[in-house]
PDB file of C-alpha atoms in Angstrom:
ATOM      1  CA  UNK A   1      53.937  54.059  87.047  1.00  0.00           C
ATOM      2  CA  UNK A   2      54.465  57.808  86.457  1.00  0.00           C
ATOM      3  CA  UNK A   3      58.258  58.909  86.557  1.00  0.00           C
ATOM      4  CA  UNK A   4      59.826  62.194  86.131  1.00  0.00           C
ATOM      5  CA  UNK A   5      63.687  62.181  85.463  1.00  0.00           C
ATOM      6  CA  UNK A   6      65.791  65.323  85.414  1.00  0.00           C
ATOM      7  CA  UNK A   7      69.206  65.662  84.053  1.00  0.00           C
ATOM      8  CA  UNK A   8      71.664  68.602  82.970  1.00  0.00           C
ATOM      9  CA  UNK A   9      72.748  69.665  86.359  1.00  0.00           C
ATOM     10  CA  UNK A  10      76.501  70.396  87.160  1.00  0.00           C
ATOM     11  CA  UNK A  11      79.209  72.868  88.190  1.00  0.00           C
ATOM     12  CA  UNK A  12      79.128  76.036  86.078  1.00  0.00           C
ATOM     13  CA  UNK A  13      81.123  79.388  86.827  1.00  0.00           C
ATOM     14  CA  UNK A  14      79.049  82.535  87.537  1.00  0.00           C
ATOM     15  CA  UNK A  15      77.730  84.079  84.291  1.00  0.00           C
ATOM     16  CA  UNK A  16      77.631  80.767  82.674  1.00  0.00           C
ATOM     17  CA  UNK A  17      74.687  78.751  81.293  1.00  0.00           C
ATOM     18  CA  UNK A  18      73.145  75.345  81.690  1.00  0.00           C
ATOM     19  CA  UNK A  19      70.105  73.567  80.125  1.00  0.00           C
ATOM     20  CA  UNK A  20      68.075  71.212  82.542  1.00  0.00           C
ATOM     21  CA  UNK A  21      65.817  68.452  81.034  1.00  0.00           C
ATOM     22  CA  UNK A  22      63.044  66.735  82.587  1.00  0.00           C
ATOM     23  CA  UNK A  23      61.728  63.633  80.737  1.00  0.00           C
ATOM     24  CA  UNK A  24      58.437  62.021  81.691  1.00  0.00           C
ATOM     25  CA  UNK A  25      57.622  58.212  81.441  1.00  0.00           C
ATOM     26  CA  UNK A  26      54.438  56.476  82.190  1.00  0.00           C
ATOM     27  CA  UNK A  27      52.654  59.962  82.104  1.00  0.00           C
ATOM     28  CA  UNK A  28      49.905  59.312  79.858  1.00  0.00           C
ATOM     29  CA  UNK A  29      48.553  62.920  80.153  1.00  0.00           C
ATOM     30  CA  UNK A  30      51.763  64.860  79.967  1.00  0.00           C
ATOM     31  CA  UNK A  31      50.645  66.843  76.978  1.00  0.00           C
ATOM     32  CA  UNK A  32      47.632  67.825  79.059  1.00  0.00           C
ATOM     33  CA  UNK A  33      49.543  68.727  82.063  1.00  0.00           C
ATOM     34  CA  UNK A  34      51.068  71.897  83.362  1.00  0.00           C
ATOM     35  CA  UNK A  35      54.562  71.325  84.411  1.00  0.00           C
ATOM     36  CA  UNK A  36      56.979  73.398  86.688  1.00  0.00           C
ATOM     37  CA  UNK A  37      60.300  73.648  88.253  1.00  0.00           C
ATOM     38  CA  UNK A  38      60.833  74.126  91.854  1.00  0.00           C
ATOM     39  CA  UNK A  39      64.321  74.401  93.504  1.00  0.00           C
ATOM     40  CA  UNK A  40      65.814  74.155  97.011  1.00  0.00           C
ATOM     41  CA  UNK A  41      68.934  75.839  97.644  1.00  0.00           C
ATOM     42  CA  UNK A  42      71.276  74.190 100.486  1.00  0.00           C
ATOM     43  CA  UNK A  43      69.835  74.579 103.860  1.00  0.00           C
ATOM     44  CA  UNK A  44      67.072  76.424 102.535  1.00  0.00           C
ATOM     45  CA  UNK A  45      63.364  76.003 101.687  1.00  0.00           C
ATOM     46  CA  UNK A  46      61.576  75.192  98.597  1.00  0.00           C
ATOM     47  CA  UNK A  47      61.183  77.936  95.914  1.00  0.00           C
ATOM     48  CA  UNK A  48      59.040  77.883  92.984  1.00  0.00           C
ATOM     49  CA  UNK A  49      61.153  78.897  89.823  1.00  0.00           C
ATOM     50  CA  UNK A  50      58.926  78.724  86.553  1.00  0.00           C
ATOM     51  CA  UNK A  51      55.801  76.962  85.077  1.00  0.00           C
ATOM     52  CA  UNK A  52      54.422  76.273  81.636  1.00  0.00           C
ATOM     53  CA  UNK A  53      51.035  75.603  80.261  1.00  0.00           C
ATOM     54  CA  UNK A  54      50.344  72.122  78.628  1.00  0.00           C
ATOM     55  CA  UNK A  55      50.630  73.625  75.237  1.00  0.00           C
ATOM     56  CA  UNK A  56      53.751  75.762  76.125  1.00  0.00           C
ATOM     57  CA  UNK A  57      52.001  78.756  75.052  1.00  0.00           C
ATOM     58  CA  UNK A  58      52.014  80.354  78.611  1.00  0.00           C
ATOM     59  CA  UNK A  59      55.093  80.688  80.591  1.00  0.00           C
ATOM     60  CA  UNK A  60      55.546  82.183  84.050  1.00  0.00           C
ATOM     61  CA  UNK A  61      58.452  82.887  86.253  1.00  0.00           C
ATOM     62  CA  UNK A  62      59.574  83.933  89.703  1.00  0.00           C
ATOM     63  CA  UNK A  63      61.068  87.382  89.940  1.00  0.00           C
ATOM     64  CA  UNK A  64      64.240  85.912  90.984  1.00  0.00           C
ATOM     65  CA  UNK A  65      64.878  84.222  87.593  1.00  0.00           C
ATOM     66  CA  UNK A  66      62.748  86.321  85.175  1.00  0.00           C
ATOM     67  CA  UNK A  67      64.791  87.556  82.075  1.00  0.00           C
ATOM     68  CA  UNK A  68      67.581  84.960  82.716  1.00  0.00           C
ATOM     69  CA  UNK A  69      65.764  81.559  82.727  1.00  0.00           C
ATOM     70  CA  UNK A  70      63.398  80.150  79.980  1.00  0.00           C
ATOM     71  CA  UNK A  71      61.228  77.142  80.283  1.00  0.00           C
ATOM     72  CA  UNK A  72      60.071  75.029  77.290  1.00  0.00           C
ATOM     73  CA  UNK A  73      58.520  71.864  76.402  1.00  0.00           C
ATOM     74  CA  UNK A  74      58.403  69.194  73.672  1.00  0.00           C
ATOM     75  CA  UNK A  75      55.174  67.165  74.117  1.00  0.00           C
ATOM     76  CA  UNK A  76      56.194  64.715  71.469  1.00  0.00           C
ATOM     77  CA  UNK A  77      59.209  63.950  73.476  1.00  0.00           C
ATOM     78  CA  UNK A  78      57.364  64.069  76.826  1.00  0.00           C
ATOM     79  CA  UNK A  79      60.061  66.297  78.090  1.00  0.00           C
ATOM     80  CA  UNK A  80      60.412  69.774  79.632  1.00  0.00           C
ATOM     81  CA  UNK A  81      63.473  72.036  79.590  1.00  0.00           C
ATOM     82  CA  UNK A  82      64.849  74.930  81.631  1.00  0.00           C
ATOM     83  CA  UNK A  83      67.415  76.965  79.933  1.00  0.00           C
ATOM     84  CA  UNK A  84      69.392  78.989  82.507  1.00  0.00           C
ATOM     85  CA  UNK A  85      71.534  81.755  81.569  1.00  0.00           C
ATOM     86  CA  UNK A  86      73.764  84.487  83.482  1.00  0.00           C
ATOM     87  CA  UNK A  87      73.863  82.114  86.462  1.00  0.00           C
ATOM     88  CA  UNK A  88      74.582  83.447  89.882  1.00  0.00           C
ATOM     89  CA  UNK A  89      75.752  81.728  93.223  1.00  0.00           C
ATOM     90  CA  UNK A  90      72.305  82.003  94.635  1.00  0.00           C
ATOM     91  CA  UNK A  91      70.956  79.877  91.806  1.00  0.00           C
ATOM     92  CA  UNK A  92      72.906  76.966  93.414  1.00  0.00           C
ATOM     93  CA  UNK A  93      70.206  74.427  94.291  1.00  0.00           C
ATOM     94  CA  UNK A  94      68.594  71.093  93.800  1.00  0.00           C
ATOM     95  CA  UNK A  95      66.116  71.578  90.841  1.00  0.00           C
ATOM     96  CA  UNK A  96      63.079  69.439  90.790  1.00  0.00           C
ATOM     97  CA  UNK A  97      60.597  69.090  87.957  1.00  0.00           C
ATOM     98  CA  UNK A  98      56.965  68.391  88.893  1.00  0.00           C
ATOM     99  CA  UNK A  99      53.566  68.382  87.273  1.00  0.00           C
ATOM    100  CA  UNK A 100      51.290  71.188  88.268  1.00  0.00           C
ATOM    101  CA  UNK A 101      47.558  70.656  88.941  1.00  0.00           C
ATOM    102  CA  UNK A 102      45.493  73.700  90.587  1.00  0.00           C
ATOM    103  CA  UNK A 103      48.812  75.005  91.868  1.00  0.00           C
ATOM    104  CA  UNK A 104      49.875  71.804  93.543  1.00  0.00           C
ATOM    105  CA  UNK A 105      52.305  69.188  92.586  1.00  0.00           C
ATOM    106  CA  UNK A 106      51.983  65.456  93.137  1.00  0.00           C
ATOM    107  CA  UNK A 107      54.630  63.907  90.942  1.00  0.00           C
ATOM    108  CA  UNK A 108      58.211  65.142  91.570  1.00  0.00           C
ATOM    109  CA  UNK A 109      61.327  63.915  89.882  1.00  0.00           C
ATOM    110  CA  UNK A 110      64.424  63.119  92.067  1.00  0.00           C
ATOM    111  CA  UNK A 111      66.165  66.289  91.402  1.00  0.00           C
ATOM    112  CA  UNK A 112      69.488  67.431  89.585  1.00  0.00           C
ATOM    113  CA  UNK A 113      71.882  69.544  91.468  1.00  0.00           C
ATOM    114  CA  UNK A 114      73.189  72.883  89.980  1.00  0.00           C
ATOM    115  CA  UNK A 115      76.103  74.386  91.457  1.00  0.00           C
ATOM    116  CA  UNK A 116      77.391  77.924  90.448  1.00  0.00           C
ATOM    117  CA  UNK A 117      80.809  78.625  91.922  1.00  0.00           C
ATOM    118  CA  UNK A 118      84.145  79.953  90.392  1.00  0.00           C
TER     119      UNK A 118
ATOM    120  CA  UNK B   1      56.365  88.604  96.253  1.00  0.00           C
ATOM    121  CA  UNK B   2      57.024  87.461  99.949  1.00  0.00           C
ATOM    122  CA  UNK B   3      57.192  84.077 100.882  1.00  0.00           C
ATOM    123  CA  UNK B   4      54.470  82.681 103.363  1.00  0.00           C
ATOM    124  CA  UNK B   5      55.483  82.688 107.042  1.00  0.00           C
ATOM    125  CA  UNK B   6      55.761  79.370 108.867  1.00  0.00           C
ATOM    126  CA  UNK B   7      57.140  78.749 112.334  1.00  0.00           C
ATOM    127  CA  UNK B   8      60.562  77.208 111.875  1.00  0.00           C
ATOM    128  CA  UNK B   9      59.747  74.372 114.291  1.00  0.00           C
ATOM    129  CA  UNK B  10      56.977  72.306 115.831  1.00  0.00           C
ATOM    130  CA  UNK B  11      56.992  69.299 118.065  1.00  0.00           C
ATOM    131  CA  UNK B  12      54.732  66.599 119.811  1.00  0.00           C
ATOM    132  CA  UNK B  13      54.869  63.291 121.366  1.00  0.00           C
ATOM    133  CA  UNK B  14      53.696  60.238 119.669  1.00  0.00           C
ATOM    134  CA  UNK B  15      49.858  60.036 119.651  1.00  0.00           C
ATOM    135  CA  UNK B  16      49.464  63.697 120.159  1.00  0.00           C
ATOM    136  CA  UNK B  17      48.213  66.253 117.656  1.00  0.00           C
ATOM    137  CA  UNK B  18      50.287  69.127 116.272  1.00  0.00           C
ATOM    138  CA  UNK B  19      49.169  72.073 114.069  1.00  0.00           C
ATOM    139  CA  UNK B  20      51.499  73.989 111.690  1.00  0.00           C
ATOM    140  CA  UNK B  21      50.527  77.251 110.550  1.00  0.00           C
ATOM    141  CA  UNK B  22      50.978  79.202 107.247  1.00  0.00           C
ATOM    142  CA  UNK B  23      50.359  82.856 107.224  1.00  0.00           C
ATOM    143  CA  UNK B  24      50.026  84.855 103.946  1.00  0.00           C
ATOM    144  CA  UNK B  25      47.961  87.978 102.931  1.00  0.00           C
ATOM    145  CA  UNK B  26      44.565  88.808 101.566  1.00  0.00           C
ATOM    146  CA  UNK B  27      46.197  88.510  98.163  1.00  0.00           C
ATOM    147  CA  UNK B  28      47.330  85.022  98.368  1.00  0.00           C
ATOM    148  CA  UNK B  29      46.359  82.530 101.117  1.00  0.00           C
ATOM    149  CA  UNK B  30      43.331  84.815 101.941  1.00  0.00           C
ATOM    150  CA  UNK B  31      42.107  85.204  98.403  1.00  0.00           C
ATOM    151  CA  UNK B  32      42.603  81.759  96.919  1.00  0.00           C
ATOM    152  CA  UNK B  33      41.717  78.049  97.992  1.00  0.00           C
ATOM    153  CA  UNK B  34      44.939  76.960  96.312  1.00  0.00           C
ATOM    154  CA  UNK B  35      46.949  76.081  99.483  1.00  0.00           C
ATOM    155  CA  UNK B  36      49.086  72.984  99.397  1.00  0.00           C
ATOM    156  CA  UNK B  37      51.280  71.223 102.233  1.00  0.00           C
ATOM    157  CA  UNK B  38      54.288  69.140 101.342  1.00  0.00           C
ATOM    158  CA  UNK B  39      56.206  66.738 103.614  1.00  0.00           C
ATOM    159  CA  UNK B  40      59.944  66.513 102.811  1.00  0.00           C
ATOM    160  CA  UNK B  41      62.297  63.923 104.403  1.00  0.00           C
ATOM    161  CA  UNK B  42      65.858  65.146 103.998  1.00  0.00           C
ATOM    162  CA  UNK B  43      67.370  63.490 101.034  1.00  0.00           C
ATOM    163  CA  UNK B  44      64.044  62.516  99.459  1.00  0.00           C
ATOM    164  CA  UNK B  45      61.682  64.002  97.216  1.00  0.00           C
ATOM    165  CA  UNK B  46      58.831  66.290  98.506  1.00  0.00           C
ATOM    166  CA  UNK B  47      55.485  64.623  98.909  1.00  0.00           C
ATOM    167  CA  UNK B  48      52.010  66.205  98.559  1.00  0.00           C
ATOM    168  CA  UNK B  49      49.998  65.795 101.536  1.00  0.00           C
ATOM    169  CA  UNK B  50      47.030  68.356 101.274  1.00  0.00           C
ATOM    170  CA  UNK B  51      45.847  70.300  98.185  1.00  0.00           C
ATOM    171  CA  UNK B  52      43.413  72.771  97.761  1.00  0.00           C
ATOM    172  CA  UNK B  53      43.346  73.769 101.381  1.00  0.00           C
ATOM    173  CA  UNK B  54      41.763  70.399 102.609  1.00  0.00           C
ATOM    174  CA  UNK B  55      41.905  67.895  99.981  1.00  0.00           C
ATOM    175  CA  UNK B  56      43.989  64.692 100.903  1.00  0.00           C
ATOM    176  CA  UNK B  57      45.505  62.943  97.885  1.00  0.00           C
ATOM    177  CA  UNK B  58      44.981  59.190  97.632  1.00  0.00           C
ATOM    178  CA  UNK B  59      47.434  57.333  99.926  1.00  0.00           C
ATOM    179  CA  UNK B  60      47.944  60.044 102.622  1.00  0.00           C
ATOM    180  CA  UNK B  61      46.649  58.915 106.017  1.00  0.00           C
ATOM    181  CA  UNK B  62      43.585  60.886 107.306  1.00  0.00           C
ATOM    182  CA  UNK B  63      45.639  61.829 110.278  1.00  0.00           C
ATOM    183  CA  UNK B  64      46.749  64.520 107.941  1.00  0.00           C
ATOM    184  CA  UNK B  65      43.983  67.566 107.498  1.00  0.00           C
ATOM    185  CA  UNK B  66      44.277  71.003 106.170  1.00  0.00           C
ATOM    186  CA  UNK B  67      42.124  74.080 106.949  1.00  0.00           C
ATOM    187  CA  UNK B  68      42.226  77.812 106.292  1.00  0.00           C
ATOM    188  CA  UNK B  69      40.920  80.840 108.249  1.00  0.00           C
ATOM    189  CA  UNK B  70      41.279  84.343 106.757  1.00  0.00           C
ATOM    190  CA  UNK B  71      44.971  84.767 105.616  1.00  0.00           C
ATOM    191  CA  UNK B  72      46.199  81.676 107.592  1.00  0.00           C
ATOM    192  CA  UNK B  73      46.143  78.159 106.498  1.00  0.00           C
ATOM    193  CA  UNK B  74      46.923  75.277 108.920  1.00  0.00           C
ATOM    194  CA  UNK B  75      48.193  71.599 108.591  1.00  0.00           C
ATOM    195  CA  UNK B  76      46.908  69.344 111.477  1.00  0.00           C
ATOM    196  CA  UNK B  77      48.863  66.068 112.090  1.00  0.00           C
ATOM    197  CA  UNK B  78      46.820  63.844 114.625  1.00  0.00           C
ATOM    198  CA  UNK B  79      47.848  60.663 116.332  1.00  0.00           C
ATOM    199  CA  UNK B  80      51.681  61.559 115.614  1.00  0.00           C
ATOM    200  CA  UNK B  81      53.964  58.771 114.528  1.00  0.00           C
ATOM    201  CA  UNK B  82      57.698  58.653 114.464  1.00  0.00           C
ATOM    202  CA  UNK B  83      57.712  58.715 110.503  1.00  0.00           C
ATOM    203  CA  UNK B  84      55.775  62.044 110.444  1.00  0.00           C
ATOM    204  CA  UNK B  85      59.110  63.669 111.429  1.00  0.00           C
ATOM    205  CA  UNK B  86      59.951  65.819 108.558  1.00  0.00           C
ATOM    206  CA  UNK B  87      59.978  69.348 107.178  1.00  0.00           C
ATOM    207  CA  UNK B  88      56.700  70.450 106.027  1.00  0.00           C
ATOM    208  CA  UNK B  89      56.186  73.319 103.603  1.00  0.00           C
ATOM    209  CA  UNK B  90      53.016  75.405 102.544  1.00  0.00           C
ATOM    210  CA  UNK B  91      52.423  76.842  99.226  1.00  0.00           C
ATOM    211  CA  UNK B  92      49.783  78.976  97.757  1.00  0.00           C
ATOM    212  CA  UNK B  93      48.939  80.483  94.612  1.00  0.00           C
ATOM    213  CA  UNK B  94      49.960  84.201  94.823  1.00  0.00           C
ATOM    214  CA  UNK B  95      47.955  85.635  92.049  1.00  0.00           C
ATOM    215  CA  UNK B  96      49.608  87.151  88.801  1.00  0.00           C
ATOM    216  CA  UNK B  97      50.757  83.730  87.914  1.00  0.00           C
ATOM    217  CA  UNK B  98      53.005  83.377  90.803  1.00  0.00           C
ATOM    218  CA  UNK B  99      53.186  80.458  93.307  1.00  0.00           C
ATOM    219  CA  UNK B 100      54.618  81.033  96.913  1.00  0.00           C
ATOM    220  CA  UNK B 101      56.066  78.645  99.214  1.00  0.00           C
ATOM    221  CA  UNK B 102      56.531  79.043 102.969  1.00  0.00           C
ATOM    222  CA  UNK B 103      59.839  78.757 104.673  1.00  0.00           C
ATOM    223  CA  UNK B 104      59.215  75.402 106.060  1.00  0.00           C
ATOM    224  CA  UNK B 105      58.632  73.921 109.422  1.00  0.00           C
ATOM    225  CA  UNK B 106      60.685  71.159 110.935  1.00  0.00           C
ATOM    226  CA  UNK B 107      58.409  68.764 112.753  1.00  0.00           C
ATOM    227  CA  UNK B 108      59.949  66.864 115.480  1.00  0.00           C
ATOM    228  CA  UNK B 109      58.389  63.759 117.235  1.00  0.00           C
ATOM    229  CA  UNK B 110      59.661  63.808 120.769  1.00  0.00           C
TER     230      UNK B 110
END
């Protein structure tokens, strides 16, 4: 059974950094799959954050995080990461990792919570 | 890029049909057939219900259907059931390597 598990969330002060991880299991085609991060702020809707190609050579970001967040992956470890720098209060959200197939996602992790507050 | 526009709420009685709209522009919904719909029960993980405008993933009841006309995509839920009560989000490829989400629609089964 395909499973994605996020980790690395927590409480951080504005301006701080955090690195999220997403580990895939039972995901035979992980190295062939585009992957994405999607977030949901408290009481708000879903927001796409970033996605990365299967090889990791192509990376794309929402304008709201461009220049502050960096997506990466290690196919040998079936893992994806999101390095978040210069965090702001508005980055507070549940962060989900998911696969991406023709711009839709059918496998989601359970999410990890990031809280940016002083 | 702006988010897609969805009505904040929709409702229907059990057995009825309800349609949720998702309005974009000629640069996103109107241009690409990469519209998806997700069901999200609070506290749970979002679930893909429709991809590529009208494709239903395995396991999704055929009561759920998707369509598109011009810059507006729609999700129709037929034969409403109590378990269909959830938040529904549309998304679309927005061009220039962007993915857009709608603001979400809270579906209430009366």
